[in-house]
Amino acid sequence: CGKEANITDLWENDHPVADVDENVYQEFKFRDRIHEIIDNHNTKNPLFLFYAPHVAHCPLQVPKQYLDKFSFMASGLDTHEASCSTGNHDVKGIISEPGGPQPEEWHCRRQYRASVNLLDDIIGGIVKDLKAKDMWGNTLLVFTSDNGGPPHGGATNFPLRGGKEMMWEGGIRAAAFVSGGFLPDEQRGKELGGIMHITDWYATLSHLAGAQPHDDRAEAAGLPPIDSINHWGWLSGQVKDDECPRQELAVTDSVLINGPWKFMRGTFAFGGWQGVNSTNNTTPDRGTLSGVLLGRTDGTAHGTQLIDCGSKGCLFNIHDDWTEHTEVREQFPQVAKNMAKRLDELVVGFYDNSEAPELDSCPEGLSATQCACWMATNFYGGHL
């Protein structure tokens, strides 16, 4: 919205908050508020606390004391440092600020790891607060990401293929774990291999809270039923791992997962493989790629190489080949046909919110983002 705009985008519960010290690092504000909530909580009552951290995400801004921990990475260990600093759209505006860091000073892998380290300290502090309040023994802590990391932004999804905004496992198989004293002892430290979508937390947590996840008002309005499935029996060990309540997941209208199989239909970014620090040597070079791809890019500045799975689709066994190195449609043609048919059936029932954003209140020629800033300034008292 521009430096001159006096806009507040920080809210607490149902109202905006403007009386905050702007010189305090934002994540530390959240940390301190969480500490205050736990410290003042009446332990006779249940507590649901949702924390959505902004770190480990662009623009990768971290306090100097955390960045200095990773000074050994300052010079960059591979060519991705340059592409990260100049090609990451989210940080371009910051890099180009007068007096701001220049591309050669921007070390995404260093900043990314410093962000994760900071988040680790904050989560550790929350656990410490809960134990000090004698609440940890009855706490279920859920830690989950919403997608894989962006390889072009300093992250690595090793050993998975692809990353954020891609349909490969590196983009959609997100990191997650549960902890806390409420979790049965025998489940701690155990790795589960079933399918759980992030929306399944709604039905799972509703079950634990004794609440009904069904939405009567939504049904009355003609909306479809929720897709969320209660996974507590699976997470708590009451249900065997191979009996996970979700066996099927329609990722998009072109990607379907069913048991060990993943079916992809249409055109996708190629999605390379990363190493611990950067792209690894299983990603084909450009010469090899030109022989197996469409011979065109997606039109972006990055020129992402595309792979065409066509109408017959690509098939992967993500149980045995979870790094998606081997496409097996020709070996299992019937599986691919069945999944293509099933995807066609599911797509018919997809809910499509056809209500486009109304920009009629804004002057002509403004984009959706510019309109939001204009409305915040002119109609909402400076609150976004």
XYZ file of C-alpha atoms in Angstrom:
384
model
C 0.000 0.000 0.000
C 3.022 2.291 0.059
C 5.077 3.746 2.876
C 2.883 6.839 3.142
C -0.287 4.851 3.829
C -1.281 4.773 7.507
C -2.839 1.315 7.519
C -3.092 -1.254 10.333
C -3.209 -4.906 9.339
C -2.867 -6.402 12.843
C -5.986 -7.791 14.486
C -6.775 -9.403 17.825
C -9.859 -11.606 17.920
C -12.576 -9.411 16.377
C -10.967 -5.970 16.372
C -7.941 -4.201 14.889
C -4.968 -3.375 17.086
C -3.132 -0.131 16.442
C -1.438 0.630 19.773
C 1.599 -1.607 19.280
C 5.303 -0.828 19.225
C 6.288 -0.948 15.559
C 9.945 -1.303 16.524
C 9.393 -4.794 17.949
C 9.943 -7.749 15.616
C 6.489 -9.047 14.693
C 7.091 -12.683 15.591
C 8.204 -11.643 19.062
C 4.877 -9.837 19.505
C 3.077 -13.096 18.805
C 5.446 -14.977 21.118
C 4.825 -12.561 23.988
C 1.051 -12.607 23.456
C 1.024 -16.406 23.537
C 3.028 -16.355 26.772
C 0.513 -13.893 28.246
C -2.459 -16.053 27.235
C -0.969 -19.204 28.774
C 0.214 -17.415 31.914
C -3.247 -15.934 32.570
C -5.250 -19.023 31.610
C -7.572 -20.643 34.138
C -6.549 -24.295 33.913
C -10.044 -25.394 34.937
C -11.148 -24.417 31.428
C -10.004 -25.873 28.089
C -7.760 -23.819 25.829
C -7.606 -23.751 22.039
C -4.647 -21.716 20.845
C -3.891 -21.239 17.142
C -0.528 -19.754 16.175
C 0.192 -19.014 12.505
C 3.858 -17.948 12.362
C 5.054 -15.587 9.645
C 8.656 -16.773 9.703
C 10.163 -19.430 7.435
C 8.451 -17.488 4.678
C 9.339 -14.589 2.416
C 10.518 -11.913 2.879
C 12.841 -13.956 5.137
C 13.513 -11.106 7.540
C 15.069 -12.279 10.814
C 16.765 -10.507 13.738
C 20.523 -10.161 13.456
C 21.248 -12.418 16.428
C 19.629 -15.334 14.588
C 21.158 -14.500 11.237
C 24.617 -14.391 12.808
C 24.266 -18.012 13.946
C 24.485 -19.003 10.288
C 27.292 -16.666 9.261
C 29.253 -19.673 7.988
C 26.746 -19.785 5.109
C 27.113 -16.094 4.254
C 29.112 -16.574 1.076
C 26.654 -19.074 -0.394
C 27.481 -22.682 -1.145
C 25.964 -22.913 -4.619
C 24.577 -20.935 -7.530
C 21.070 -20.949 -6.040
C 21.991 -17.988 -3.828
C 22.095 -15.712 -6.880
C 18.866 -17.036 -8.417
C 17.142 -16.829 -5.049
C 18.057 -13.196 -4.431
C 17.196 -11.954 -7.924
C 14.390 -14.297 -8.910
C 12.223 -14.440 -5.795
C 9.279 -12.156 -6.476
C 8.416 -11.732 -2.802
C 11.745 -10.158 -1.935
C 12.270 -8.018 -5.020
C 10.513 -5.049 -3.472
C 12.686 -5.257 -0.390
C 15.939 -5.714 -2.251
C 15.199 -2.726 -4.441
C 14.388 -0.426 -1.511
C 16.793 2.548 -1.374
C 19.440 1.710 1.181
C 18.164 -1.845 1.481
C 20.191 -5.024 0.945
C 21.444 -5.567 -2.572
C 21.112 -8.918 -4.400
C 24.688 -9.868 -3.592
C 23.923 -9.312 0.110
C 20.803 -11.485 0.059
C 21.525 -15.032 1.244
C 18.241 -16.919 1.123
C 19.466 -20.269 2.431
C 21.129 -18.567 5.377
C 18.046 -16.437 6.096
C 15.686 -19.381 5.643
C 17.561 -21.509 8.157
C 17.768 -18.634 10.602
C 13.974 -18.285 10.317
C 13.451 -21.961 11.091
C 15.825 -21.702 14.051
C 13.861 -18.721 15.392
C 10.584 -20.596 15.016
C 12.096 -23.583 16.816
C 12.962 -21.337 19.769
C 9.439 -19.899 19.887
C 7.782 -23.332 19.806
C 10.195 -24.486 22.512
C 9.199 -21.497 24.607
C 5.501 -22.329 24.216
C 6.133 -25.891 25.385
C 8.114 -24.536 28.347
C 5.228 -22.200 29.270
C 2.695 -25.029 29.098
C 4.849 -27.238 31.330
C 5.379 -24.406 33.821
C 1.593 -23.955 33.983
C 1.176 -27.735 34.464
C -0.836 -27.934 31.222
C 1.504 -29.981 29.039
C 0.262 -33.333 30.350
C -3.190 -32.663 28.899
C -2.089 -30.804 25.759
C -2.248 -31.985 22.154
C 0.218 -29.946 20.109
C -0.317 -30.017 16.343
C 2.468 -28.660 14.141
C 1.786 -28.592 10.422
C 2.815 -26.769 7.280
C 0.422 -25.872 4.469
C 2.758 -26.826 1.606
C 6.312 -27.722 0.729
C 9.099 -25.174 0.767
C 10.091 -23.048 -2.257
C 13.447 -24.324 -3.601
C 13.952 -20.967 -5.362
C 13.528 -19.216 -2.007
C 16.126 -21.031 0.066
C 14.174 -24.163 1.033
C 14.881 -27.780 0.190
C 12.328 -30.602 0.198
C 14.963 -33.338 -0.005
C 14.478 -36.083 -1.042
C 11.103 -35.203 -2.561
C 10.490 -33.887 -6.053
C 9.444 -30.284 -6.664
C 8.278 -27.740 -4.129
C 5.778 -25.043 -3.298
C 3.103 -24.347 -5.947
C 3.834 -27.700 -7.629
C 1.729 -30.853 -7.588
C 4.733 -33.118 -6.933
C 5.208 -34.564 -3.455
C 7.698 -31.822 -2.584
C 4.863 -29.344 -2.963
C 1.980 -31.190 -1.313
C 3.508 -33.696 1.142
C 3.897 -31.188 3.959
C 5.804 -31.617 7.209
C 3.603 -32.319 10.230
C 3.749 -33.907 13.679
C 1.732 -34.145 16.884
C 3.064 -34.067 20.420
C 2.011 -33.300 23.977
C 0.979 -35.305 27.010
C -2.463 -36.016 25.569
C -0.911 -38.187 22.863
C -0.724 -41.853 23.993
C 2.775 -42.924 25.020
C 2.939 -45.703 22.450
C 2.335 -43.253 19.589
C 5.194 -40.905 20.421
C 8.086 -41.031 18.001
C 6.091 -43.153 15.559
C 5.923 -42.360 11.845
C 2.534 -42.834 10.161
C 2.194 -43.481 6.446
C -1.467 -42.835 5.729
C -3.136 -39.905 3.976
C -4.312 -36.887 5.944
C -5.340 -33.596 4.374
C -4.933 -30.358 6.307
C -8.721 -29.904 6.264
C -9.045 -33.151 8.236
C -7.901 -31.304 11.350
C -11.325 -29.641 11.463
C -13.243 -32.889 12.016
C -10.455 -34.325 14.189
C -10.298 -31.383 16.585
C -14.093 -31.059 16.597
C -14.273 -34.679 17.742
C -11.782 -34.059 20.551
C -13.729 -30.975 21.653
C -17.037 -32.862 21.608
C -18.349 -30.586 18.867
C -20.362 -31.479 15.777
C -18.399 -30.622 12.598
C -21.518 -30.688 10.446
C -22.554 -27.185 9.391
C -26.358 -26.869 9.395
C -26.312 -23.279 8.140
C -24.094 -24.209 5.202
C -26.351 -27.118 4.313
C -29.417 -24.883 4.469
C -27.674 -22.462 2.106
C -27.156 -25.249 -0.407
C -23.427 -25.719 0.163
C -21.925 -29.213 -0.144
C -21.003 -31.203 2.977
C -17.528 -30.834 4.440
C -14.729 -33.088 3.184
C -12.979 -33.206 6.564
C -12.522 -36.670 8.104
C -11.856 -37.407 11.792
C -8.372 -38.977 12.091
C -8.046 -39.198 15.877
C -8.426 -42.986 15.995
C -5.539 -43.254 13.512
C -3.344 -40.686 15.238
C -3.935 -42.171 18.689
C -3.214 -45.745 17.589
C -6.760 -47.067 17.938
C -6.758 -47.689 14.175
C -3.876 -49.388 12.369
C -1.736 -47.272 10.074
C -2.862 -49.141 6.948
C -6.497 -48.550 7.976
C -6.196 -44.764 7.815
C -9.710 -43.274 7.434
C -8.715 -41.370 4.303
C -7.731 -43.570 1.374
C -8.477 -41.078 -1.398
C -7.560 -37.457 -1.959
C -8.489 -35.296 -4.918
C -5.656 -32.776 -4.772
C -6.961 -30.732 -7.715
C -9.157 -31.368 -10.733
C -6.087 -32.903 -12.392
C -4.401 -34.822 -9.551
C -5.808 -37.774 -7.601
C -4.205 -39.896 -4.876
C -5.737 -43.260 -4.037
C -3.860 -45.536 -1.662
C -0.309 -45.875 -2.990
C -1.189 -44.456 -6.416
C -0.924 -40.887 -7.641
C -2.481 -39.945 -10.981
C -1.635 -36.653 -12.721
C -3.358 -35.459 -15.872
C -2.397 -32.437 -17.964
C 0.629 -30.149 -17.885
C 2.860 -29.544 -14.886
C 6.089 -27.787 -13.969
C 8.850 -30.382 -14.306
C 9.900 -30.211 -10.659
C 13.493 -31.186 -9.982
C 14.988 -33.019 -7.029
C 16.848 -31.214 -4.287
C 19.798 -32.248 -2.192
C 20.427 -31.283 1.416
C 21.586 -27.850 0.273
C 20.410 -27.446 -3.316
C 19.423 -29.213 -6.538
C 20.959 -32.692 -6.607
C 22.421 -34.667 -9.475
C 19.268 -36.693 -10.181
C 17.694 -33.643 -11.819
C 18.389 -33.914 -15.593
C 20.391 -31.173 -17.249
C 18.738 -28.790 -19.715
C 19.906 -30.783 -22.712
C 18.213 -33.915 -21.426
C 15.088 -32.032 -20.416
C 14.596 -30.608 -23.880
C 14.063 -34.128 -25.212
C 11.343 -35.116 -22.742
C 9.375 -31.911 -22.243
C 6.980 -29.871 -24.310
C 9.697 -27.612 -25.617
C 8.078 -24.540 -24.085
C 7.882 -22.796 -20.733
C 5.120 -21.372 -18.607
C 5.797 -17.814 -19.751
C 7.108 -16.580 -16.408
C 10.406 -14.835 -15.846
C 11.790 -18.100 -14.502
C 10.784 -19.946 -17.659
C 9.723 -23.062 -15.744
C 10.099 -26.189 -17.891
C 6.839 -28.070 -18.385
C 6.090 -31.770 -18.597
C 2.975 -33.022 -20.351
C 1.145 -35.982 -18.822
C -1.542 -35.644 -21.490
C -5.106 -36.890 -21.269
C -3.970 -40.441 -20.428
C -2.046 -39.105 -17.461
C 1.092 -39.962 -15.508
C 1.052 -42.596 -12.780
C 3.355 -42.950 -9.775
C 3.461 -45.394 -6.878
C 4.201 -42.909 -4.094
C 4.376 -45.683 -1.502
C 7.357 -47.434 -3.095
C 8.622 -44.447 -5.108
C 7.761 -41.460 -2.968
C 10.454 -39.369 -4.694
C 8.535 -39.774 -7.978
C 11.457 -40.814 -10.134
C 9.624 -43.532 -12.088
C 6.414 -43.044 -14.095
C 4.557 -46.388 -14.389
C 1.370 -45.824 -16.419
C 2.414 -48.269 -19.158
C 3.078 -50.979 -16.561
C -0.294 -50.388 -14.837
C -2.656 -49.093 -17.567
C -5.827 -50.271 -15.821
C -4.936 -48.451 -12.613
C -4.462 -45.241 -14.619
C -7.762 -45.735 -16.465
C -9.660 -46.386 -13.222
C -8.180 -43.307 -11.566
C -8.924 -41.132 -14.601
C -12.547 -42.276 -14.457
C -12.734 -41.686 -10.708
C -11.259 -38.201 -11.078
C -13.900 -37.380 -13.698
C -16.582 -38.461 -11.208
C -15.151 -36.374 -8.390
C -14.685 -33.241 -10.483
C -18.430 -33.111 -11.139
C -18.985 -32.586 -7.415
C -16.303 -29.935 -6.920
C -17.652 -26.783 -5.331
C -16.881 -23.741 -7.449
C -17.180 -20.355 -5.820
C -18.082 -18.316 -8.870
C -18.388 -15.077 -6.938
C -15.621 -12.885 -8.344
C -14.260 -10.066 -6.145
C -16.343 -6.935 -6.534
C -14.164 -3.931 -7.336
C -17.052 -1.579 -8.082
C -16.350 0.499 -4.977
C -12.850 1.414 -6.149
C -11.755 3.846 -8.858
C -11.319 2.252 -12.257
C -7.974 0.793 -13.199
C -6.995 -0.524 -9.754
C -5.930 -4.113 -9.247
C -7.468 -6.209 -6.449
C -4.504 -5.427 -4.160
C -4.623 -1.715 -4.942
C -8.375 -1.737 -4.369
C -7.894 -3.332 -0.931
C -5.447 -0.576 0.016
C -7.767 2.122 -1.336
C -10.763 0.706 0.602
C -8.721 0.434 3.814
C -7.693 4.065 3.519
C -11.009 5.538 2.424
C -13.702 3.352 4.001
C -12.338 1.215 6.834
C -10.594 3.783 8.947
C -7.123 2.613 8.029
C -7.736 -1.058 8.880
C -6.972 -3.811 6.375
